[in-house]
PDB file of C-alpha atoms in Angstrom:
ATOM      1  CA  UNK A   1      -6.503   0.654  19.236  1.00 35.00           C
ATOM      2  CA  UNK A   2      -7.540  -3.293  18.586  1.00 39.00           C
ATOM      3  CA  UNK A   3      -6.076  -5.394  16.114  1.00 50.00           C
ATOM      4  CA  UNK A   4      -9.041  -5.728  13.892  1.00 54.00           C
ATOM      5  CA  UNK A   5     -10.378  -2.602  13.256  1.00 68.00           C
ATOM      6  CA  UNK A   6      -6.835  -0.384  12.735  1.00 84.00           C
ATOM      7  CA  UNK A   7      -6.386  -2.916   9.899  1.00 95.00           C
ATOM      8  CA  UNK A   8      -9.868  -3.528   8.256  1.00 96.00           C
ATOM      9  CA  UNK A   9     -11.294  -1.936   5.359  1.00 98.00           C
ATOM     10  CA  UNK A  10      -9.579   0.065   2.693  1.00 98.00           C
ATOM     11  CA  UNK A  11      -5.874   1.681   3.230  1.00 98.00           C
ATOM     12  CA  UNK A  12      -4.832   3.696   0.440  1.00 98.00           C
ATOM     13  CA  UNK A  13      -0.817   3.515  -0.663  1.00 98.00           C
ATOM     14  CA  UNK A  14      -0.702   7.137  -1.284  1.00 98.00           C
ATOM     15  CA  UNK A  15       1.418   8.655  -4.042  1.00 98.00           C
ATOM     16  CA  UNK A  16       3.760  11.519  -3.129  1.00 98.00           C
ATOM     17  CA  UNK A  17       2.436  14.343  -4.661  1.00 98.00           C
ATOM     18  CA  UNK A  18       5.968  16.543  -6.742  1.00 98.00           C
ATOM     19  CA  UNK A  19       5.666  20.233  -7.010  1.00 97.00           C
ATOM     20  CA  UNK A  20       7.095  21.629 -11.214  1.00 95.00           C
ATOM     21  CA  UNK A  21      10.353  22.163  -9.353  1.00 95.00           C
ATOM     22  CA  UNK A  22      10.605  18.222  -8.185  1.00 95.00           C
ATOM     23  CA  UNK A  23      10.249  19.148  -4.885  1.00 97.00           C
ATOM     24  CA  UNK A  24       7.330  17.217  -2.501  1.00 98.00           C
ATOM     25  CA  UNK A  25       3.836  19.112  -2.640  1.00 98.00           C
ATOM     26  CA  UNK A  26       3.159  18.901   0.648  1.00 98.00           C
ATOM     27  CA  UNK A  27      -0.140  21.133   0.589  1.00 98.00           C
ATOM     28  CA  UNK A  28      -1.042  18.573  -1.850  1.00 98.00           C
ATOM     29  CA  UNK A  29      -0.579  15.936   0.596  1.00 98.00           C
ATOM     30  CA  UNK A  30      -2.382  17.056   3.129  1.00 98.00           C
ATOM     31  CA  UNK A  31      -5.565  17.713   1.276  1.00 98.00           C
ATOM     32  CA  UNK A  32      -5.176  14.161  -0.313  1.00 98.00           C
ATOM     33  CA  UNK A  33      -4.751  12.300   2.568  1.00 98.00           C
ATOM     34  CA  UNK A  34      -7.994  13.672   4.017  1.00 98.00           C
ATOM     35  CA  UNK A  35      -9.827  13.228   0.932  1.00 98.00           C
ATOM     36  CA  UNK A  36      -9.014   9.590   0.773  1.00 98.00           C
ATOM     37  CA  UNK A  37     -10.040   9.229   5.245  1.00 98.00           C
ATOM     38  CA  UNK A  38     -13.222  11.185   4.245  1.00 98.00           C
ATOM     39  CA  UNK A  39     -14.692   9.312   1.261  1.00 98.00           C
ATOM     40  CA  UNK A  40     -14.098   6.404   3.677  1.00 97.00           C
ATOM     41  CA  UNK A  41     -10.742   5.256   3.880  1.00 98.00           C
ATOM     42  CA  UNK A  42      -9.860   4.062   7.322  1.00 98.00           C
ATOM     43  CA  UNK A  43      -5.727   4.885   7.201  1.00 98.00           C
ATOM     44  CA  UNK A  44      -3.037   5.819   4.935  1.00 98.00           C
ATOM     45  CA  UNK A  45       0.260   4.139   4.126  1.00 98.00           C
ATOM     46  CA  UNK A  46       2.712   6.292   2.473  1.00 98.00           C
ATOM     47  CA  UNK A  47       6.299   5.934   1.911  1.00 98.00           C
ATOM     48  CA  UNK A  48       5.722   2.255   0.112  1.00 95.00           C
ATOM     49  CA  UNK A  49       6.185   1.206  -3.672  1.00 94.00           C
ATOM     50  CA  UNK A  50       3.778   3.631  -4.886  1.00 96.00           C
ATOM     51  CA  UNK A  51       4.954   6.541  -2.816  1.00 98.00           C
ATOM     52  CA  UNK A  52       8.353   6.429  -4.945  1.00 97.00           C
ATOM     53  CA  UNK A  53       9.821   5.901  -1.059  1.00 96.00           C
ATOM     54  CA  UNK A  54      13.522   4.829  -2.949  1.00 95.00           C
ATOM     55  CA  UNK A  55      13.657   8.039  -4.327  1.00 96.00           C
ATOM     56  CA  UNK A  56      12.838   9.531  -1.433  1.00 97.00           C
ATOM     57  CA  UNK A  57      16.012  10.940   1.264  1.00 97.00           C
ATOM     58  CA  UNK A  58      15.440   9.899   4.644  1.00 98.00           C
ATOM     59  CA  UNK A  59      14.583  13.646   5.395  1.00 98.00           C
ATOM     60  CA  UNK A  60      11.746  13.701   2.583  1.00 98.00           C
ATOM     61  CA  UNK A  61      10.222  10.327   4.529  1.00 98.00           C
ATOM     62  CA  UNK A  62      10.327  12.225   7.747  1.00 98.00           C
ATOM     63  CA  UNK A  63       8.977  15.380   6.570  1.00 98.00           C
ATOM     64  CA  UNK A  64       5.835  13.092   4.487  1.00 98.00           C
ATOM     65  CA  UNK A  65       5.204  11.578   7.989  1.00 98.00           C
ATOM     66  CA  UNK A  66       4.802  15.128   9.565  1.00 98.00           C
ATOM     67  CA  UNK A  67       2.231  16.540   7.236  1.00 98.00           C
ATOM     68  CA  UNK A  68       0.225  13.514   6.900  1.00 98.00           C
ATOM     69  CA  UNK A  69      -0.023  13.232  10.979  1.00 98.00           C
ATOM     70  CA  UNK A  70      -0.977  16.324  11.314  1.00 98.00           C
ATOM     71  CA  UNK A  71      -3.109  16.741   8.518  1.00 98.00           C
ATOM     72  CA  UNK A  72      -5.052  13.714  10.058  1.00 98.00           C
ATOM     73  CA  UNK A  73      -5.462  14.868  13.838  1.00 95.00           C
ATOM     74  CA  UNK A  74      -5.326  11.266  15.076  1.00 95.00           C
ATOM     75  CA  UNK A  75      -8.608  10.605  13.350  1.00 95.00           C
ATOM     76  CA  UNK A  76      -6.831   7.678  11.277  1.00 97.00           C
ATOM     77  CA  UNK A  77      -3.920   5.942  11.532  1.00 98.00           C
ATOM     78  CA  UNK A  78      -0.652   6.950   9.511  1.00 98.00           C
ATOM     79  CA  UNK A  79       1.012   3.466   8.849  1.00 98.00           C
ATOM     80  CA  UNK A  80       4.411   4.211   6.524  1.00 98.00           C
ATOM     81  CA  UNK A  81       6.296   1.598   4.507  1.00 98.00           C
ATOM     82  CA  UNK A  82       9.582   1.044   6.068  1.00 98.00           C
ATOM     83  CA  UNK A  83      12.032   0.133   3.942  1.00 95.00           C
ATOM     84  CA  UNK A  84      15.771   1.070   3.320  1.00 95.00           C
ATOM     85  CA  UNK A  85      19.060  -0.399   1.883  1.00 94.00           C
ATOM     86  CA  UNK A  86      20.599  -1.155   5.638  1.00 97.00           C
ATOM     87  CA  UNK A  87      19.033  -2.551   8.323  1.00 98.00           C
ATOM     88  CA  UNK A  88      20.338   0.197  10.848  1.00 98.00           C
ATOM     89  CA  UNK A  89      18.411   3.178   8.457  1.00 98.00           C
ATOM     90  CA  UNK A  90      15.097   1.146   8.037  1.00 98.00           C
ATOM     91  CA  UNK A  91      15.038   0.467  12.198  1.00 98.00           C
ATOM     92  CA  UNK A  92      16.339   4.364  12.916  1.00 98.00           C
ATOM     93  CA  UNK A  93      13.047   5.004  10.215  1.00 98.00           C
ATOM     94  CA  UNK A  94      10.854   2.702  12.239  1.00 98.00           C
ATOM     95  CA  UNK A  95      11.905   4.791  15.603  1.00 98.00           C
ATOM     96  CA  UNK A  96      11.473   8.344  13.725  1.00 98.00           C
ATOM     97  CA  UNK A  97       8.070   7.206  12.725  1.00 98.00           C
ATOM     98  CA  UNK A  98       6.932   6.352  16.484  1.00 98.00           C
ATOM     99  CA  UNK A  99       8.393   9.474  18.126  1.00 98.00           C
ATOM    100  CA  UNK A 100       6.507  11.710  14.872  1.00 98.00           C
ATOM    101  CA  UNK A 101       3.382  10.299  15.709  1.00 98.00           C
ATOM    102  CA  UNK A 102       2.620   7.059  13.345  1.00 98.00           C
ATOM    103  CA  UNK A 103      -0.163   4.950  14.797  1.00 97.00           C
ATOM    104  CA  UNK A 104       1.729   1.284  12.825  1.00 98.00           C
ATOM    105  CA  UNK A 105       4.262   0.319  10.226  1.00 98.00           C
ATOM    106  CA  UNK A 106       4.000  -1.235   7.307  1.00 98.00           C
ATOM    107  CA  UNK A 107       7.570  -3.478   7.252  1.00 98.00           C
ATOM    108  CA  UNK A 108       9.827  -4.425   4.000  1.00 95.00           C
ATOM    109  CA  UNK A 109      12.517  -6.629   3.240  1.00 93.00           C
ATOM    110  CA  UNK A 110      15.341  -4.731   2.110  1.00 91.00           C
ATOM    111  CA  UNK A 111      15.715  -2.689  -0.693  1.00 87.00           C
ATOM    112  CA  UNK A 112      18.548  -4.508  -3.485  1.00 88.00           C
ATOM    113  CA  UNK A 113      19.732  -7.247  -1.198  1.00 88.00           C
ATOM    114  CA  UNK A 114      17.689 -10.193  -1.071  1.00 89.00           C
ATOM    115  CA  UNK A 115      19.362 -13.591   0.523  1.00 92.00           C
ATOM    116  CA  UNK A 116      17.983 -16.168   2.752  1.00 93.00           C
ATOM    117  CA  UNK A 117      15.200 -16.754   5.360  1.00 94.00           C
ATOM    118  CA  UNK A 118      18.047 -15.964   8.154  1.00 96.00           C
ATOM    119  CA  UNK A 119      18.787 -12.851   7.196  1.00 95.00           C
ATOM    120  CA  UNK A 120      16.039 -11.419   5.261  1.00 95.00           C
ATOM    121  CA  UNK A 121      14.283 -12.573   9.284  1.00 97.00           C
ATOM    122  CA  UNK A 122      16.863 -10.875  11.220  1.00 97.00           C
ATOM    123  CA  UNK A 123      15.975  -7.823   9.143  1.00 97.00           C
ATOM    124  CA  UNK A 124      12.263  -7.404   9.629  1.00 98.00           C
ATOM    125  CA  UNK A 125      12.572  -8.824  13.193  1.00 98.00           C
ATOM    126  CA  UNK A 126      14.926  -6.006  14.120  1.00 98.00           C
ATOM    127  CA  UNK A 127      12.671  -3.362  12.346  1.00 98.00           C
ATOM    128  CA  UNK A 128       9.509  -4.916  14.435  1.00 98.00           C
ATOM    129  CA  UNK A 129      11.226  -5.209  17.665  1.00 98.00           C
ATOM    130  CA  UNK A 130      12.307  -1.633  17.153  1.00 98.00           C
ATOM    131  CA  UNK A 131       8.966   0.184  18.573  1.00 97.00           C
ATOM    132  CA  UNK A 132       6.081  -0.453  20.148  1.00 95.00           C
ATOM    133  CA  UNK A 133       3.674   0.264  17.254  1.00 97.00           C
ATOM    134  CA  UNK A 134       1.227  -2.138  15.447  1.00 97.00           C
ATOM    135  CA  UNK A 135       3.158  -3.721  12.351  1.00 98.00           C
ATOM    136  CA  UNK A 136       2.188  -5.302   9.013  1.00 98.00           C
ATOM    137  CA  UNK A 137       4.869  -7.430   6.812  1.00 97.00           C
ATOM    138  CA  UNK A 138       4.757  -7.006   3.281  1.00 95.00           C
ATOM    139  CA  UNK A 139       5.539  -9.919   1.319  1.00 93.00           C
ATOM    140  CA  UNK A 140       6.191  -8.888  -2.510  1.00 85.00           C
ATOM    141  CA  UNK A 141       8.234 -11.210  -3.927  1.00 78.00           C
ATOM    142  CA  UNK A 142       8.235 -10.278  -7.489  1.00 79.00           C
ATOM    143  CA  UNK A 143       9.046  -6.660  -6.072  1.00 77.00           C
ATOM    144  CA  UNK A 144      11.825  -7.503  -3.829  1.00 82.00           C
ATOM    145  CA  UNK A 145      13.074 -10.752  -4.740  1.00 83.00           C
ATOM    146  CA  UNK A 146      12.172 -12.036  -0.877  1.00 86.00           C
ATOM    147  CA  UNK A 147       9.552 -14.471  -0.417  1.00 89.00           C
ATOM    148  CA  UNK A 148       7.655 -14.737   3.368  1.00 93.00           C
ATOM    149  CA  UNK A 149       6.085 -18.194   3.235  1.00 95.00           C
ATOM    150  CA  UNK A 150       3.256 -18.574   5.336  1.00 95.00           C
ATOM    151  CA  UNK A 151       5.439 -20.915   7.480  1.00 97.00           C
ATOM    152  CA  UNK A 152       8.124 -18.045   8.034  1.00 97.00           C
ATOM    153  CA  UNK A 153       5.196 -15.708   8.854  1.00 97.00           C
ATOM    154  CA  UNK A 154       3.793 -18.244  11.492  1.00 97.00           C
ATOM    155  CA  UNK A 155       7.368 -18.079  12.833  1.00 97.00           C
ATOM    156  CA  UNK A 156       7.665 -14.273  12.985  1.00 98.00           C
ATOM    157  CA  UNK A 157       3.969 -14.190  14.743  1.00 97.00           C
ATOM    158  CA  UNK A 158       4.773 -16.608  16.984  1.00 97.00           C
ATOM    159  CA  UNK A 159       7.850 -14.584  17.922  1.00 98.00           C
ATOM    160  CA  UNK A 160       6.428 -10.881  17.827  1.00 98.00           C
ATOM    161  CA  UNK A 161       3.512  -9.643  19.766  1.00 97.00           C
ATOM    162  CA  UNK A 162       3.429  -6.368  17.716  1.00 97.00           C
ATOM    163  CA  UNK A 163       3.382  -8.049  14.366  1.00 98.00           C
ATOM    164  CA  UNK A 164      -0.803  -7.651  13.605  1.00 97.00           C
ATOM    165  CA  UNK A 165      -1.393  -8.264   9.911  1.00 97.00           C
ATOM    166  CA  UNK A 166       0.476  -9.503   6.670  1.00 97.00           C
ATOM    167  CA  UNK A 167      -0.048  -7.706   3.363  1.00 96.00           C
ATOM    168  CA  UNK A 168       0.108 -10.327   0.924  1.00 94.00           C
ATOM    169  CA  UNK A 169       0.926  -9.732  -2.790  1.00 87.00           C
ATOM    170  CA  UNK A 170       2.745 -12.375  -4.160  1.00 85.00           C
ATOM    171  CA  UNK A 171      -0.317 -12.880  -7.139  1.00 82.00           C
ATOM    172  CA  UNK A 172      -1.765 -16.410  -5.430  1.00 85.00           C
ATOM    173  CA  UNK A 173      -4.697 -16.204  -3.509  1.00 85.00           C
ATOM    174  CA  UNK A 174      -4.387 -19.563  -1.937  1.00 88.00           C
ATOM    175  CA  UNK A 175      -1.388 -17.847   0.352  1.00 93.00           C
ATOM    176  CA  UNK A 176      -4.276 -16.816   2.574  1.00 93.00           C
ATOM    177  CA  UNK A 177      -5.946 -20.004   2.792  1.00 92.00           C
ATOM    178  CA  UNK A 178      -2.722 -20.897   4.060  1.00 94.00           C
ATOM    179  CA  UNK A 179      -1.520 -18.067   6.457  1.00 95.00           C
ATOM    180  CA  UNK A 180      -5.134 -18.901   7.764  1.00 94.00           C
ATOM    181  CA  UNK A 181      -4.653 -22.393   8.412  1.00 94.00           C
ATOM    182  CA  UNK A 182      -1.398 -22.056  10.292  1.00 95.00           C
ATOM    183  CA  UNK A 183      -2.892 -19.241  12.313  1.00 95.00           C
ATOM    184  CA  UNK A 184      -6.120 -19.033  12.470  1.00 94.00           C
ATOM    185  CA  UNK A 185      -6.917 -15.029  13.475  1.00 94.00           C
ATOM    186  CA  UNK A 186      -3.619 -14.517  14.797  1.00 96.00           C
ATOM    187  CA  UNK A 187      -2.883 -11.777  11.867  1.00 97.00           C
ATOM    188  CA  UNK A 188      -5.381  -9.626   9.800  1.00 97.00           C
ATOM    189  CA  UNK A 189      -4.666 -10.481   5.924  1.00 97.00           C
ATOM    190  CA  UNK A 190      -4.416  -7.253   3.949  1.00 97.00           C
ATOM    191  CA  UNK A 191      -4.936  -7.575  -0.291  1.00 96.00           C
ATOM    192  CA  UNK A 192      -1.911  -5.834  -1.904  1.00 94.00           C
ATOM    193  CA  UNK A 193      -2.621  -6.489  -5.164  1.00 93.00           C
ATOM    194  CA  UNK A 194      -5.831  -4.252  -6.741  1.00 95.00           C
ATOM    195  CA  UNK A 195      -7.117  -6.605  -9.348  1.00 95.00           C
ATOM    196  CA  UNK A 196      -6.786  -9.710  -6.940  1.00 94.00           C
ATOM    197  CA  UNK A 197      -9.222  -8.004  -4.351  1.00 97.00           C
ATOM    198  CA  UNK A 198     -12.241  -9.523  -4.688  1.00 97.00           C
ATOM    199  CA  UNK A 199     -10.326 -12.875  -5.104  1.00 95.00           C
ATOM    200  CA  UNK A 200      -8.293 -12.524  -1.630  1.00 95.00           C
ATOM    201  CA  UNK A 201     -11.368 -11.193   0.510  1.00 96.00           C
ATOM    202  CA  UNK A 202     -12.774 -14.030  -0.268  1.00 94.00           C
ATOM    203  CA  UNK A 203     -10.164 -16.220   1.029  1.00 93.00           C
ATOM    204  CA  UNK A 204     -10.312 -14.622   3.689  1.00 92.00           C
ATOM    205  CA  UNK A 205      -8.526 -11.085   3.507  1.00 95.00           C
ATOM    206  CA  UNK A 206     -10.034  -8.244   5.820  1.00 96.00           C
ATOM    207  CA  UNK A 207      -8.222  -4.850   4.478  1.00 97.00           C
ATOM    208  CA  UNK A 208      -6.905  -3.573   1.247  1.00 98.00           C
ATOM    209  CA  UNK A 209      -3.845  -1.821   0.697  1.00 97.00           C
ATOM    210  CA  UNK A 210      -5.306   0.105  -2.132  1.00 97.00           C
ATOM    211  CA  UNK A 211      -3.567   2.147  -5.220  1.00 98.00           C
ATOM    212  CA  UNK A 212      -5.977   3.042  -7.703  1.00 98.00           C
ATOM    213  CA  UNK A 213      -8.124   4.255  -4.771  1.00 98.00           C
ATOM    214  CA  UNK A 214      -5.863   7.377  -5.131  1.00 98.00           C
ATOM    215  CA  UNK A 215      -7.955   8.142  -8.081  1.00 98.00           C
ATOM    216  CA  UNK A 216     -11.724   6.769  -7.357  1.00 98.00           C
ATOM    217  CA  UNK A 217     -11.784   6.560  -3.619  1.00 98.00           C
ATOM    218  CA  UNK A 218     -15.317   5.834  -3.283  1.00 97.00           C
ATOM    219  CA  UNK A 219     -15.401   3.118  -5.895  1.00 97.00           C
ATOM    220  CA  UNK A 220     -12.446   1.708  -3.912  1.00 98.00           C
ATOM    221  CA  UNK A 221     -14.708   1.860  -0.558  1.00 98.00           C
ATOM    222  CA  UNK A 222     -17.609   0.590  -2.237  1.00 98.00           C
ATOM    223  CA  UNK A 223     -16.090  -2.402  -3.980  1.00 98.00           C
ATOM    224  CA  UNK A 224     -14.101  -3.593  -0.411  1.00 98.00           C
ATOM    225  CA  UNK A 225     -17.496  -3.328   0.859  1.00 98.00           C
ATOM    226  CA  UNK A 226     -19.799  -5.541  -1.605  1.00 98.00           C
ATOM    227  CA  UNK A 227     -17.147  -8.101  -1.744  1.00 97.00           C
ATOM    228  CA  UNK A 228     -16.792  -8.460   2.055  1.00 97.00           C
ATOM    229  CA  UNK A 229     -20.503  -8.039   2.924  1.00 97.00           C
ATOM    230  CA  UNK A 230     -21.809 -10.080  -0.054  1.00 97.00           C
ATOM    231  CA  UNK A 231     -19.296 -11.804  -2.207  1.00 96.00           C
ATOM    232  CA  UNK A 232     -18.276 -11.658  -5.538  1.00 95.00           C
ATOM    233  CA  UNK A 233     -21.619 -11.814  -6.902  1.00 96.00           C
ATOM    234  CA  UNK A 234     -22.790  -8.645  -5.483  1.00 97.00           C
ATOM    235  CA  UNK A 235     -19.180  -7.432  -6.222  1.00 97.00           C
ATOM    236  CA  UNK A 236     -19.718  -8.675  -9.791  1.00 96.00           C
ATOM    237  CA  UNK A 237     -20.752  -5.504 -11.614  1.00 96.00           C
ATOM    238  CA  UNK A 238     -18.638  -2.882 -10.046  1.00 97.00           C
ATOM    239  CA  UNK A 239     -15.791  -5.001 -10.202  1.00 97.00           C
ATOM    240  CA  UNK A 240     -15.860  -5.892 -13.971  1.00 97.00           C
ATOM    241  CA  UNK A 241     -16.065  -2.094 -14.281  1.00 98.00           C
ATOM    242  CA  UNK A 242     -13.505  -1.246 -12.151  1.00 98.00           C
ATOM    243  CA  UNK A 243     -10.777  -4.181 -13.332  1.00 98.00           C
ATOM    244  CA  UNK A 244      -9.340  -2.413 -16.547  1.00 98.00           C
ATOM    245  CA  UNK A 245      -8.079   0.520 -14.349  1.00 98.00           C
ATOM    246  CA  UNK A 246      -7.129  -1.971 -11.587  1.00 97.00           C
ATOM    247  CA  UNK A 247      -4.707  -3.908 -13.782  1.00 96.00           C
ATOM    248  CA  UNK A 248      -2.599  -0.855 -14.204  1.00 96.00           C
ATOM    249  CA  UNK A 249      -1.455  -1.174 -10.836  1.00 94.00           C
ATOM    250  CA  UNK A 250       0.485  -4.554 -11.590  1.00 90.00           C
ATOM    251  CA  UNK A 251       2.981  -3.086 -14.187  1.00 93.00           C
ATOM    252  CA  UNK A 252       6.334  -2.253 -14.291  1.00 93.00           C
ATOM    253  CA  UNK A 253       4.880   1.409 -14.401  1.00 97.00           C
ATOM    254  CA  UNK A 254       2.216   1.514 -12.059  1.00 97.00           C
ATOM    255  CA  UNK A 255       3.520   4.722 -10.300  1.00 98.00           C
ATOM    256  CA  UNK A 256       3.333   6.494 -13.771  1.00 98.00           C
ATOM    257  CA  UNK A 257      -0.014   5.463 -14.890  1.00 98.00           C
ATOM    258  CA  UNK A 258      -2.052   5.359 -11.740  1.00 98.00           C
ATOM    259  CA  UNK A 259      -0.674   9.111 -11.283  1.00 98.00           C
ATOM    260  CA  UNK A 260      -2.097   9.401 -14.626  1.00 98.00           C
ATOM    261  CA  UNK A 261      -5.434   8.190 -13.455  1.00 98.00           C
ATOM    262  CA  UNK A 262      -5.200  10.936 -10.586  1.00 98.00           C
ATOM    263  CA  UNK A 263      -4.675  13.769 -12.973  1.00 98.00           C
ATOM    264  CA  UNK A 264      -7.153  12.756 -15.489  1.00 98.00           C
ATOM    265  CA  UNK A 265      -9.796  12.821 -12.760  1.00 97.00           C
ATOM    266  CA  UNK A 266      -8.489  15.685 -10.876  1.00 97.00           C
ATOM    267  CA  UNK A 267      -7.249  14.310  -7.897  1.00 98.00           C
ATOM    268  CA  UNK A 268      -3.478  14.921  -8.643  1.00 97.00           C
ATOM    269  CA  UNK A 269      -1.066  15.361 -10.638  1.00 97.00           C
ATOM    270  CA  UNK A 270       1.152  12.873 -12.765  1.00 98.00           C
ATOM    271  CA  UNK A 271       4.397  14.204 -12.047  1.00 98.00           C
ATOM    272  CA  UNK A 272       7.146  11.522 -10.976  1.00 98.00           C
ATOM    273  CA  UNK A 273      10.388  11.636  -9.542  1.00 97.00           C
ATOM    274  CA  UNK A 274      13.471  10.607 -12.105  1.00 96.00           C
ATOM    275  CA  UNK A 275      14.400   7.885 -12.636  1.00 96.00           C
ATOM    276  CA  UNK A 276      11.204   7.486 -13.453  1.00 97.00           C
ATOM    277  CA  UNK A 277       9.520   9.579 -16.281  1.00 97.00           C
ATOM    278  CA  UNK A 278       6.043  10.475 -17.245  1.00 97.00           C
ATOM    279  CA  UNK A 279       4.575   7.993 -19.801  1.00 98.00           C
ATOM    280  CA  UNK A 280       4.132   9.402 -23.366  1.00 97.00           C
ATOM    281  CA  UNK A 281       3.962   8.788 -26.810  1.00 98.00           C
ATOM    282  CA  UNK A 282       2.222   5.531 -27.399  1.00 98.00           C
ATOM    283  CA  UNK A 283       2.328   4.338 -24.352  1.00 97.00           C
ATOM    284  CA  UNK A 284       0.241   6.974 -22.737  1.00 98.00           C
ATOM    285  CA  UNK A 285      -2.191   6.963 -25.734  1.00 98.00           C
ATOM    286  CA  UNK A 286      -2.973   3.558 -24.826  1.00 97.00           C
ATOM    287  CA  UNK A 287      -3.425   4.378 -21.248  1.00 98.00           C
ATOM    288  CA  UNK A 288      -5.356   7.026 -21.742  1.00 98.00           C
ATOM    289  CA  UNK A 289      -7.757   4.528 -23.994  1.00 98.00           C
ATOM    290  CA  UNK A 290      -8.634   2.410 -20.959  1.00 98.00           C
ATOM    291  CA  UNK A 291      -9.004   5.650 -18.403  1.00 98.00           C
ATOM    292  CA  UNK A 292     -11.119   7.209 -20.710  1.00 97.00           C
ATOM    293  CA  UNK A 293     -12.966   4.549 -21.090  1.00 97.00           C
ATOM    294  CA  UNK A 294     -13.249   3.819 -17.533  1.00 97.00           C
ATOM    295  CA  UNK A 295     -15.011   7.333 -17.449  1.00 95.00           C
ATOM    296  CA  UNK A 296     -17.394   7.578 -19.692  1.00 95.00           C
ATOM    297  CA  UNK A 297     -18.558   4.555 -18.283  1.00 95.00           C
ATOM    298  CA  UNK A 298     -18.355   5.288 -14.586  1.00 90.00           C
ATOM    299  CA  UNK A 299     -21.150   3.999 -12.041  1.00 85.00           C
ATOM    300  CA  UNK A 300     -22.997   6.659 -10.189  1.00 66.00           C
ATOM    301  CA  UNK A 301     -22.241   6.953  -7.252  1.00 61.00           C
TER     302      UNK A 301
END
């Protein structure tokens, strides 16, 4: 598979589905992955922020990665957040992922510990060098407390073949500009960030690491695709519909409430694993405002 098209176009961050008993759904899982691939999705990355992968044992990650391979018959690529407290469990993840059938990772600093350039790049090199596959750093700084500079990432691709693409959602835009200018095409630039994405393709991003597409997967498709085919203006309209729902995925709670969004429309359930709880009282009054809203109003499709 090429570099550029295993990493262009919309990715969905899926959310693992939880059966009443807390257990995974995997049925669920299944069906959602392919309804996300056939409403034109071109991969899925589970196991990251979204998928609640630090609540997850290393035997839940494993058995996510089964279903949603097989589920998908090769016909896109399963990329899975690797991440993990030690180094040793997030590159004995990385190898479990290759021999299950994962087509590229999706590579995080450690979970907790953050420290400096030296050994948060020790960390990510030894997860990278650890297969063969296709990999994508995440920088999230405001998530994990560890910053990639486009200066570090020019160091890691100038060091590892493997490493393809850079999902970038530290919140400034001009990062890309930047990545860009050090490397040129070297890595595909992936938006992380859903109310930044008609912002970073035009800097220069080619794929979106999507979470409200969990909810409206063809809006999702059909946004990526005005703002990368005709800019922000043709983007305009769908976009300024689409933002109020976007913004709920840059919140301390943005597992809650954009598993909110997926029951509300029918395409999941909001149940979350502790320590996280579903929202309620006010706080789910007020998200339920702006979904509603985002309803009644929705663009035909």
């Amino acid at each position: 598979m090429s570099n550029a098209p295993f990493w262009r176009g919309v990715i969905p961050a899926i959310t693992t589905p939880f059966a009443a008993d807390g257990t995974i759904d995997h049925a669920f899982l299944a069906h959602h992955a392919r309804t996300m691939i056939q409403a034109g999705c071109i991969g899925i990355v589970p196991l990251g922020s979204l998928g609640e992968a630090a609540t997850l044992s290393f035997e839940d990650k494993c058995a996510i990665l089964r279903t949603l391979v097989e589920a998908l018959e090769g016909k896109a690529p399963v990329i899975p957040g690797i991440a993990a407290l030690s180094t040793d469990e997030a590159v004995r993840l990385a190898r479990e992922a290759e021999k299950i059938g994962c087509a590229g990772l999706m590579v995080l600093p450690p979970y907790v510990y953050s420290t400096d350039w030296r050994e948060m790049k020790a960390h990510v090199e030894a997860v990278i060098r650890a297969t063969s596959l296709p990999c994508m750093l995440y920088n999230n700084p405001i998530a994990y407390r560890t910053d990639f500079v486009p200066e570090q990432i020019a160091e890691l691709a100038a060091e590892l073949p493997n490493l393809q693409a850079v999902k970038e959602s530290s919140a400034d835009v001009r990062r890309f500009a930047a990545i860009r200018a050090l490397l040129g095409e070297r890595l595909e630039l992936l938006v992380g960030m859903d109310d930044a994405i008609v912002e970073g393709v035009a800097m220069g991003a080619t794929g979106w690491i999507a979470g409200l597409v969990n909810a409206y997967p063809h809006e999702s498709v059909r946004l990526f695709e005005l703002a990368r085919d005709g800019g922000a203006r043709a983007a305009q309209e769908l976009y300024a519909w689409f933002l109020p729902l976007l913004r709920l995925d840059t919140v301390p709670k943005f597992v809650q409430l954009i598993k909110l969004v997926q029951e509300q429309v029918g395409l999941g359930s909001e149940r979350v694993r502790a320590p996280r709880m579903a929202l309620e009282g006010a706080e789910r009054a007020a998200a339920l405002v702006v979904i509603e809203r985002a309803a009644a109003t929705r663009p035909v499709r």
